[in-house]
PDB file of C-alpha atoms in Angstrom:
ATOM      1  CA  UNK A  23       0.288 -15.525   9.394  1.00  0.00           C
ATOM      2  CA  UNK A  24      -0.024 -11.818   9.535  1.00  0.00           C
ATOM      3  CA  UNK A  25       3.226 -10.179   8.830  1.00  0.00           C
ATOM      4  CA  UNK A  26       2.295  -6.527   9.860  1.00  0.00           C
ATOM      5  CA  UNK A  27       0.281  -5.808  12.753  1.00  0.00           C
ATOM      6  CA  UNK A  28      -1.286  -2.411  13.607  1.00  0.00           C
ATOM      7  CA  UNK A  29      -3.170  -3.132  16.911  1.00  0.00           C
ATOM      8  CA  UNK A  30      -4.698   0.336  17.026  1.00  0.00           C
ATOM      9  CA  UNK A  31      -7.747   0.341  14.764  1.00  0.00           C
ATOM     10  CA  UNK A  32      -8.526   3.888  15.622  1.00  0.00           C
ATOM     11  CA  UNK A  33      -7.223   6.748  17.742  1.00  0.00           C
ATOM     12  CA  UNK A  34      -8.642  10.056  18.439  1.00  0.00           C
ATOM     13  CA  UNK A  35      -6.749  12.972  19.759  1.00  0.00           C
ATOM     14  CA  UNK A  36      -7.128  16.759  20.345  1.00  0.00           C
ATOM     15  CA  UNK A  37      -5.091  19.085  18.151  1.00  0.00           C
ATOM     16  CA  UNK A  38      -1.714  19.793  19.559  1.00  0.00           C
ATOM     17  CA  UNK A  39      -1.505  16.450  21.349  1.00  0.00           C
ATOM     18  CA  UNK A  40       1.456  14.026  20.337  1.00  0.00           C
ATOM     19  CA  UNK A  41       0.367  10.581  18.926  1.00  0.00           C
ATOM     20  CA  UNK A  42       2.231   7.512  18.366  1.00  0.00           C
ATOM     21  CA  UNK A  43       1.039   4.814  15.852  1.00  0.00           C
ATOM     22  CA  UNK A  44       2.382   1.317  16.594  1.00  0.00           C
ATOM     23  CA  UNK A  45       3.705  -1.192  13.997  1.00  0.00           C
ATOM     24  CA  UNK A  46       4.910  -4.535  14.639  1.00  0.00           C
ATOM     25  CA  UNK A  47       6.232  -6.715  11.801  1.00  0.00           C
ATOM     26  CA  UNK A  48       7.180 -10.420  11.446  1.00  0.00           C
ATOM     27  CA  UNK A  49      10.047 -11.471   8.896  1.00  0.00           C
ATOM     28  CA  UNK A  50      12.377 -14.407   8.771  1.00  0.00           C
ATOM     29  CA  UNK A  51      14.710 -12.157   6.366  1.00  0.00           C
ATOM     30  CA  UNK A  52      17.513 -10.361   7.061  1.00  0.00           C
ATOM     31  CA  UNK A  53      17.030  -7.854   4.428  1.00  0.00           C
ATOM     32  CA  UNK A  54      13.634  -6.221   4.349  1.00  0.00           C
ATOM     33  CA  UNK A  55      11.907  -2.729   3.868  1.00  0.00           C
ATOM     34  CA  UNK A  56       9.492  -1.010   6.051  1.00  0.00           C
ATOM     35  CA  UNK A  57       7.352   1.740   4.918  1.00  0.00           C
ATOM     36  CA  UNK A  58       4.577   4.049   6.179  1.00  0.00           C
ATOM     37  CA  UNK A  59       1.924   5.444   3.965  1.00  0.00           C
ATOM     38  CA  UNK A  60      -0.969   8.102   4.711  1.00  0.00           C
ATOM     39  CA  UNK A  61      -4.292   7.623   3.207  1.00  0.00           C
ATOM     40  CA  UNK A  62      -6.396  10.933   3.727  1.00  0.00           C
ATOM     41  CA  UNK A  63     -10.051  11.159   3.183  1.00  0.00           C
ATOM     42  CA  UNK A  64      -9.357  11.786  -0.522  1.00  0.00           C
ATOM     43  CA  UNK A  65      -8.311   8.132  -0.634  1.00  0.00           C
ATOM     44  CA  UNK A  66      -4.885   8.387  -2.467  1.00  0.00           C
ATOM     45  CA  UNK A  67      -2.035   6.529  -0.610  1.00  0.00           C
ATOM     46  CA  UNK A  68       0.822   8.901   0.244  1.00  0.00           C
ATOM     47  CA  UNK A  69       4.176   7.720   0.694  1.00  0.00           C
ATOM     48  CA  UNK A  70       5.834   8.918   3.957  1.00  0.00           C
ATOM     49  CA  UNK A  71       8.922   6.987   4.791  1.00  0.00           C
ATOM     50  CA  UNK A  72      11.000   4.057   3.680  1.00  0.00           C
ATOM     51  CA  UNK A  73      13.567   2.344   6.091  1.00  0.00           C
ATOM     52  CA  UNK A  74      15.703  -0.770   5.218  1.00  0.00           C
ATOM     53  CA  UNK A  75      16.587  -3.300   7.844  1.00  0.00           C
ATOM     54  CA  UNK A  76      20.284  -2.250   8.126  1.00  0.00           C
ATOM     55  CA  UNK A  77      19.524   1.295   8.995  1.00  0.00           C
ATOM     56  CA  UNK A  78      18.141   1.532  12.688  1.00  0.00           C
ATOM     57  CA  UNK A  79      18.700   5.060  12.902  1.00  0.00           C
ATOM     58  CA  UNK A  80      15.599   6.971  13.891  1.00  0.00           C
ATOM     59  CA  UNK A  81      14.307   9.668  11.364  1.00  0.00           C
ATOM     60  CA  UNK A  82      12.647  13.017  11.985  1.00  0.00           C
ATOM     61  CA  UNK A  83      10.863  15.004   9.367  1.00  0.00           C
ATOM     62  CA  UNK A  84       9.275  18.083  10.715  1.00  0.00           C
ATOM     63  CA  UNK A  85       6.531  16.903  13.019  1.00  0.00           C
ATOM     64  CA  UNK A  86       6.916  13.279  12.060  1.00  0.00           C
ATOM     65  CA  UNK A  87       9.276  10.860  13.689  1.00  0.00           C
ATOM     66  CA  UNK A  88       9.961   7.081  13.253  1.00  0.00           C
ATOM     67  CA  UNK A  89      11.316   4.779  15.821  1.00  0.00           C
ATOM     68  CA  UNK A  90      12.754   1.537  14.349  1.00  0.00           C
ATOM     69  CA  UNK A  91      13.734  -1.108  16.910  1.00  0.00           C
ATOM     70  CA  UNK A  92      14.741  -4.630  15.385  1.00  0.00           C
ATOM     71  CA  UNK A  93      14.977  -5.923  18.926  1.00  0.00           C
ATOM     72  CA  UNK A  94      11.093  -5.639  19.208  1.00  0.00           C
ATOM     73  CA  UNK A  95      10.264  -5.859  15.355  1.00  0.00           C
ATOM     74  CA  UNK A  96       8.674  -2.357  15.844  1.00  0.00           C
ATOM     75  CA  UNK A  97       8.490   0.661  13.527  1.00  0.00           C
ATOM     76  CA  UNK A  98       6.553   3.190  15.248  1.00  0.00           C
ATOM     77  CA  UNK A  99       5.307   6.458  13.923  1.00  0.00           C
ATOM     78  CA  UNK A 100       5.057   9.676  16.165  1.00  0.00           C
ATOM     79  CA  UNK A 101       3.248  12.716  15.248  1.00  0.00           C
ATOM     80  CA  UNK A 102       4.106  15.601  17.267  1.00  0.00           C
ATOM     81  CA  UNK A 103       1.725  18.557  17.760  1.00  0.00           C
ATOM     82  CA  UNK A 104      -0.972  16.828  15.755  1.00  0.00           C
ATOM     83  CA  UNK A 105      -3.014  18.956  13.374  1.00  0.00           C
ATOM     84  CA  UNK A 106      -6.580  18.281  12.016  1.00  0.00           C
ATOM     85  CA  UNK A 107      -4.838  17.880   8.597  1.00  0.00           C
ATOM     86  CA  UNK A 108      -3.245  14.743   9.895  1.00  0.00           C
ATOM     87  CA  UNK A 109      -6.526  13.012  10.190  1.00  0.00           C
ATOM     88  CA  UNK A 110      -6.167   9.939   7.964  1.00  0.00           C
ATOM     89  CA  UNK A 111      -5.621   6.330   7.974  1.00  0.00           C
ATOM     90  CA  UNK A 112      -2.033   5.362   8.390  1.00  0.00           C
ATOM     91  CA  UNK A 113      -0.646   2.195   7.044  1.00  0.00           C
ATOM     92  CA  UNK A 114       2.652   0.428   7.996  1.00  0.00           C
ATOM     93  CA  UNK A 115       4.001  -2.006   5.130  1.00  0.00           C
ATOM     94  CA  UNK A 116       6.775  -4.527   4.818  1.00  0.00           C
ATOM     95  CA  UNK A 117       8.629  -5.872   1.587  1.00  0.00           C
ATOM     96  CA  UNK A 118      11.022  -8.727   1.746  1.00  0.00           C
ATOM     97  CA  UNK A 119      12.700  -8.562  -1.912  1.00  0.00           C
ATOM     98  CA  UNK A 120      15.149 -11.508  -1.206  1.00  0.00           C
ATOM     99  CA  UNK A 121      12.349 -13.986  -0.436  1.00  0.00           C
ATOM    100  CA  UNK A 122      10.572 -12.828  -3.751  1.00  0.00           C
ATOM    101  CA  UNK A 123       8.090 -10.721  -2.008  1.00  0.00           C
ATOM    102  CA  UNK A 124       8.432  -7.481  -3.759  1.00  0.00           C
ATOM    103  CA  UNK A 125       5.079  -6.328  -3.251  1.00  0.00           C
ATOM    104  CA  UNK A 126       4.063  -4.742   0.043  1.00  0.00           C
ATOM    105  CA  UNK A 127       2.407  -6.485   2.704  1.00  0.00           C
ATOM    106  CA  UNK A 128       0.315  -3.945   4.620  1.00  0.00           C
ATOM    107  CA  UNK A 129      -0.998  -3.691   8.010  1.00  0.00           C
ATOM    108  CA  UNK A 130      -4.641  -3.281   8.656  1.00  0.00           C
ATOM    109  CA  UNK A 131      -4.190   0.584   9.148  1.00  0.00           C
ATOM    110  CA  UNK A 132      -4.884   2.835  11.990  1.00  0.00           C
ATOM    111  CA  UNK A 133      -7.354   5.748  11.454  1.00  0.00           C
ATOM    112  CA  UNK A 134      -6.527   8.743  13.267  1.00  0.00           C
ATOM    113  CA  UNK A 135      -8.809  11.534  13.905  1.00  0.00           C
ATOM    114  CA  UNK A 136      -7.564  14.835  15.241  1.00  0.00           C
ATOM    115  CA  UNK A 137     -10.153  17.106  16.777  1.00  0.00           C
ATOM    116  CA  UNK A 138      -9.905  20.783  16.603  1.00  0.00           C
TER     117      UNK A 138
ATOM    118  CA  UNK B  27       5.697  15.410 -13.245  1.00  0.00           C
ATOM    119  CA  UNK B  28       2.512  13.295 -13.606  1.00  0.00           C
ATOM    120  CA  UNK B  29       1.738  10.662 -11.077  1.00  0.00           C
ATOM    121  CA  UNK B  30       0.183   7.371 -11.483  1.00  0.00           C
ATOM    122  CA  UNK B  31      -3.105   7.591 -13.224  1.00  0.00           C
ATOM    123  CA  UNK B  32      -6.033   5.213 -13.369  1.00  0.00           C
ATOM    124  CA  UNK B  33      -9.209   4.976 -15.200  1.00  0.00           C
ATOM    125  CA  UNK B  34     -11.950   5.002 -14.874  1.00  0.00           C
ATOM    126  CA  UNK B  35     -12.193   6.581 -11.399  1.00  0.00           C
ATOM    127  CA  UNK B  36     -15.689   4.713 -10.836  1.00  0.00           C
ATOM    128  CA  UNK B  37     -17.050   1.567 -12.213  1.00  0.00           C
ATOM    129  CA  UNK B  38     -20.578   0.155 -11.614  1.00  0.00           C
ATOM    130  CA  UNK B  39     -21.169  -3.184 -13.356  1.00  0.00           C
ATOM    131  CA  UNK B  40     -23.653  -5.919 -13.175  1.00  0.00           C
ATOM    132  CA  UNK B  41     -22.653  -9.410 -11.694  1.00  0.00           C
ATOM    133  CA  UNK B  42     -21.322 -11.605 -14.452  1.00  0.00           C
ATOM    134  CA  UNK B  43     -20.067  -8.885 -16.648  1.00  0.00           C
ATOM    135  CA  UNK B  44     -16.332  -8.250 -17.646  1.00  0.00           C
ATOM    136  CA  UNK B  45     -14.571  -5.195 -16.618  1.00  0.00           C
ATOM    137  CA  UNK B  46     -11.121  -3.517 -17.576  1.00  0.00           C
ATOM    138  CA  UNK B  47      -9.288  -1.183 -15.353  1.00  0.00           C
ATOM    139  CA  UNK B  48      -6.346   0.781 -16.762  1.00  0.00           C
ATOM    140  CA  UNK B  49      -3.308   2.113 -15.113  1.00  0.00           C
ATOM    141  CA  UNK B  50      -0.724   4.542 -16.439  1.00  0.00           C
ATOM    142  CA  UNK B  51       2.407   4.341 -14.320  1.00  0.00           C
ATOM    143  CA  UNK B  52       4.967   7.237 -13.818  1.00  0.00           C
ATOM    144  CA  UNK B  53       6.989   7.493 -16.917  1.00  0.00           C
ATOM    145  CA  UNK B  54      10.348   5.490 -16.597  1.00  0.00           C
ATOM    146  CA  UNK B  55       9.049   3.428 -13.635  1.00  0.00           C
ATOM    147  CA  UNK B  56      10.106  -0.010 -14.381  1.00  0.00           C
ATOM    148  CA  UNK B  57       7.892  -1.972 -11.574  1.00  0.00           C
ATOM    149  CA  UNK B  58       4.213  -1.861 -11.517  1.00  0.00           C
ATOM    150  CA  UNK B  59       1.847  -3.283  -8.932  1.00  0.00           C
ATOM    151  CA  UNK B  60      -2.050  -3.778  -8.493  1.00  0.00           C
ATOM    152  CA  UNK B  61      -3.577  -4.070  -5.071  1.00  0.00           C
ATOM    153  CA  UNK B  62      -7.110  -4.288  -3.940  1.00  0.00           C
ATOM    154  CA  UNK B  63      -8.573  -2.492  -0.994  1.00  0.00           C
ATOM    155  CA  UNK B  64     -11.804  -3.742   0.520  1.00  0.00           C
ATOM    156  CA  UNK B  65     -13.702  -3.237   3.873  1.00  0.00           C
ATOM    157  CA  UNK B  66     -13.188  -6.938   5.049  1.00  0.00           C
ATOM    158  CA  UNK B  67      -9.794  -7.549   3.594  1.00  0.00           C
ATOM    159  CA  UNK B  68      -7.673  -4.447   3.870  1.00  0.00           C
ATOM    160  CA  UNK B  69      -5.081  -3.899   1.285  1.00  0.00           C
ATOM    161  CA  UNK B  70      -4.037  -6.880  -0.714  1.00  0.00           C
ATOM    162  CA  UNK B  71      -1.497  -7.443  -3.359  1.00  0.00           C
ATOM    163  CA  UNK B  72      -2.754  -8.784  -6.605  1.00  0.00           C
ATOM    164  CA  UNK B  73       0.094  -8.790  -9.165  1.00  0.00           C
ATOM    165  CA  UNK B  74       3.563  -7.414  -9.937  1.00  0.00           C
ATOM    166  CA  UNK B  75       5.242  -6.318 -12.976  1.00  0.00           C
ATOM    167  CA  UNK B  76       9.004  -5.905 -13.510  1.00  0.00           C
ATOM    168  CA  UNK B  77      10.540  -4.862 -16.693  1.00  0.00           C
ATOM    169  CA  UNK B  78      10.182  -7.889 -19.046  1.00  0.00           C
ATOM    170  CA  UNK B  79      10.282 -10.503 -16.338  1.00  0.00           C
ATOM    171  CA  UNK B  80       7.272 -12.870 -15.896  1.00  0.00           C
ATOM    172  CA  UNK B  81       4.909 -11.149 -13.581  1.00  0.00           C
ATOM    173  CA  UNK B  82       4.245 -12.235 -10.212  1.00  0.00           C
ATOM    174  CA  UNK B  83       0.690 -13.436 -10.162  1.00  0.00           C
ATOM    175  CA  UNK B  84       0.648 -14.945  -6.516  1.00  0.00           C
ATOM    176  CA  UNK B  85      -1.832 -12.459  -5.289  1.00  0.00           C
ATOM    177  CA  UNK B  86      -4.556 -12.966  -7.670  1.00  0.00           C
ATOM    178  CA  UNK B  87      -7.573 -14.269  -5.962  1.00  0.00           C
ATOM    179  CA  UNK B  88      -9.092 -16.430  -8.809  1.00  0.00           C
ATOM    180  CA  UNK B  89      -8.560 -17.176 -12.443  1.00  0.00           C
ATOM    181  CA  UNK B  90     -11.199 -14.696 -13.295  1.00  0.00           C
ATOM    182  CA  UNK B  91      -8.479 -12.063 -12.674  1.00  0.00           C
ATOM    183  CA  UNK B  92      -5.873 -11.374 -15.252  1.00  0.00           C
ATOM    184  CA  UNK B  93      -3.710  -8.305 -16.085  1.00  0.00           C
ATOM    185  CA  UNK B  94      -1.305  -7.331 -18.804  1.00  0.00           C
ATOM    186  CA  UNK B  95       1.345  -4.699 -19.248  1.00  0.00           C
ATOM    187  CA  UNK B  96       1.936  -3.526 -22.726  1.00  0.00           C
ATOM    188  CA  UNK B  97       5.284  -2.118 -23.816  1.00  0.00           C
ATOM    189  CA  UNK B  98       6.516  -1.880 -20.233  1.00  0.00           C
ATOM    190  CA  UNK B  99       4.246   0.912 -19.524  1.00  0.00           C
ATOM    191  CA  UNK B 100       0.317   0.827 -19.368  1.00  0.00           C
ATOM    192  CA  UNK B 101      -1.499  -1.894 -17.611  1.00  0.00           C
ATOM    193  CA  UNK B 102      -4.738  -3.221 -17.667  1.00  0.00           C
ATOM    194  CA  UNK B 103      -6.450  -5.469 -15.004  1.00  0.00           C
ATOM    195  CA  UNK B 104      -9.278  -7.630 -16.152  1.00  0.00           C
ATOM    196  CA  UNK B 105     -11.942  -9.216 -14.123  1.00  0.00           C
ATOM    197  CA  UNK B 106     -14.074 -11.717 -15.898  1.00  0.00           C
ATOM    198  CA  UNK B 107     -17.741 -12.584 -14.793  1.00  0.00           C
ATOM    199  CA  UNK B 108     -17.629 -10.285 -11.908  1.00  0.00           C
ATOM    200  CA  UNK B 109     -19.028 -11.228  -8.652  1.00  0.00           C
ATOM    201  CA  UNK B 110     -20.354  -8.873  -5.825  1.00  0.00           C
ATOM    202  CA  UNK B 111     -17.162  -9.801  -3.808  1.00  0.00           C
ATOM    203  CA  UNK B 112     -15.061  -8.121  -6.192  1.00  0.00           C
ATOM    204  CA  UNK B 113     -16.460  -4.757  -5.303  1.00  0.00           C
ATOM    205  CA  UNK B 114     -13.351  -2.647  -3.911  1.00  0.00           C
ATOM    206  CA  UNK B 115     -11.097  -0.088  -4.739  1.00  0.00           C
ATOM    207  CA  UNK B 116      -8.314  -1.079  -7.231  1.00  0.00           C
ATOM    208  CA  UNK B 117      -5.011   0.670  -6.768  1.00  0.00           C
ATOM    209  CA  UNK B 118      -2.018   0.757  -8.914  1.00  0.00           C
ATOM    210  CA  UNK B 119       1.347   1.730  -7.823  1.00  0.00           C
ATOM    211  CA  UNK B 120       4.680   2.024  -9.739  1.00  0.00           C
ATOM    212  CA  UNK B 121       8.417   2.172  -8.554  1.00  0.00           C
ATOM    213  CA  UNK B 122      11.356   3.263 -10.262  1.00  0.00           C
ATOM    214  CA  UNK B 123      13.793   0.728  -8.268  1.00  0.00           C
ATOM    215  CA  UNK B 124      14.973  -1.994 -10.793  1.00  0.00           C
ATOM    216  CA  UNK B 125      15.310  -4.468  -7.730  1.00  0.00           C
ATOM    217  CA  UNK B 126      11.713  -4.601  -6.928  1.00  0.00           C
ATOM    218  CA  UNK B 127      10.494  -4.135  -3.439  1.00  0.00           C
ATOM    219  CA  UNK B 128      13.278  -1.820  -2.390  1.00  0.00           C
ATOM    220  CA  UNK B 129      11.922   1.360  -3.622  1.00  0.00           C
ATOM    221  CA  UNK B 130       9.016   3.321  -2.613  1.00  0.00           C
ATOM    222  CA  UNK B 131       5.809   2.867  -4.555  1.00  0.00           C
ATOM    223  CA  UNK B 132       3.520   5.638  -5.893  1.00  0.00           C
ATOM    224  CA  UNK B 133      -0.078   4.893  -5.814  1.00  0.00           C
ATOM    225  CA  UNK B 134      -2.596   6.185  -8.158  1.00  0.00           C
ATOM    226  CA  UNK B 135      -6.011   7.355  -7.061  1.00  0.00           C
ATOM    227  CA  UNK B 136      -7.754   4.033  -7.528  1.00  0.00           C
ATOM    228  CA  UNK B 137     -10.708   2.675  -9.487  1.00  0.00           C
ATOM    229  CA  UNK B 138     -13.819   2.120  -7.223  1.00  0.00           C
ATOM    230  CA  UNK B 139     -15.381  -0.926  -8.437  1.00  0.00           C
ATOM    231  CA  UNK B 140     -19.139  -1.723  -7.600  1.00  0.00           C
ATOM    232  CA  UNK B 141     -20.837  -4.948  -8.756  1.00  0.00           C
ATOM    233  CA  UNK B 142     -24.540  -5.034  -8.286  1.00  0.00           C
TER     234      UNK B 142
END
């Protein structure tokens, strides 16, 4: 069963638009960790954020913000005032260390294209 | 400080040959992961090392795949009798958390393997 779903395969926006990338996860554990990674055209995965299951507080970092809602099993990522440099593939991921699943389970990724 | 490094960056081999891929994790990181990224399968976990514990090999796709981690640092992923479906980018990641799965994983640039 797919544990991390990123339903948006590709999104295209114009610079300065706001964009939200959706992530829905599935787990039976009460302790888990959620992550977002960015993969720019250069190919290297860049860590953006980690959130544990006990911390539902939303987070803002510059133009980036994350909305974690356990009630809907979602961990969505919003980029405000998008820029061309935001163009990349974004991956949401889950780890469940208490179940022995210490590696990351990735979603299929969302390709974001920001047009100038 | 230095990030995760991988070598070679590209490897082209003929079907049936063996290949070795190398990963140098961030100094002091106790956890090391191998993932594979391919067009059809997305990002898949292969194997996980944590300190001196037995590795988690649950993601290895076949017995042609094996990995070692010497001295708790450098790791080598070996693929024997390569097949065309092994063509992918092989990613290595390391993490500083002693309890695996909780900490952010830092990824290397990957090795692009092409099996002709």
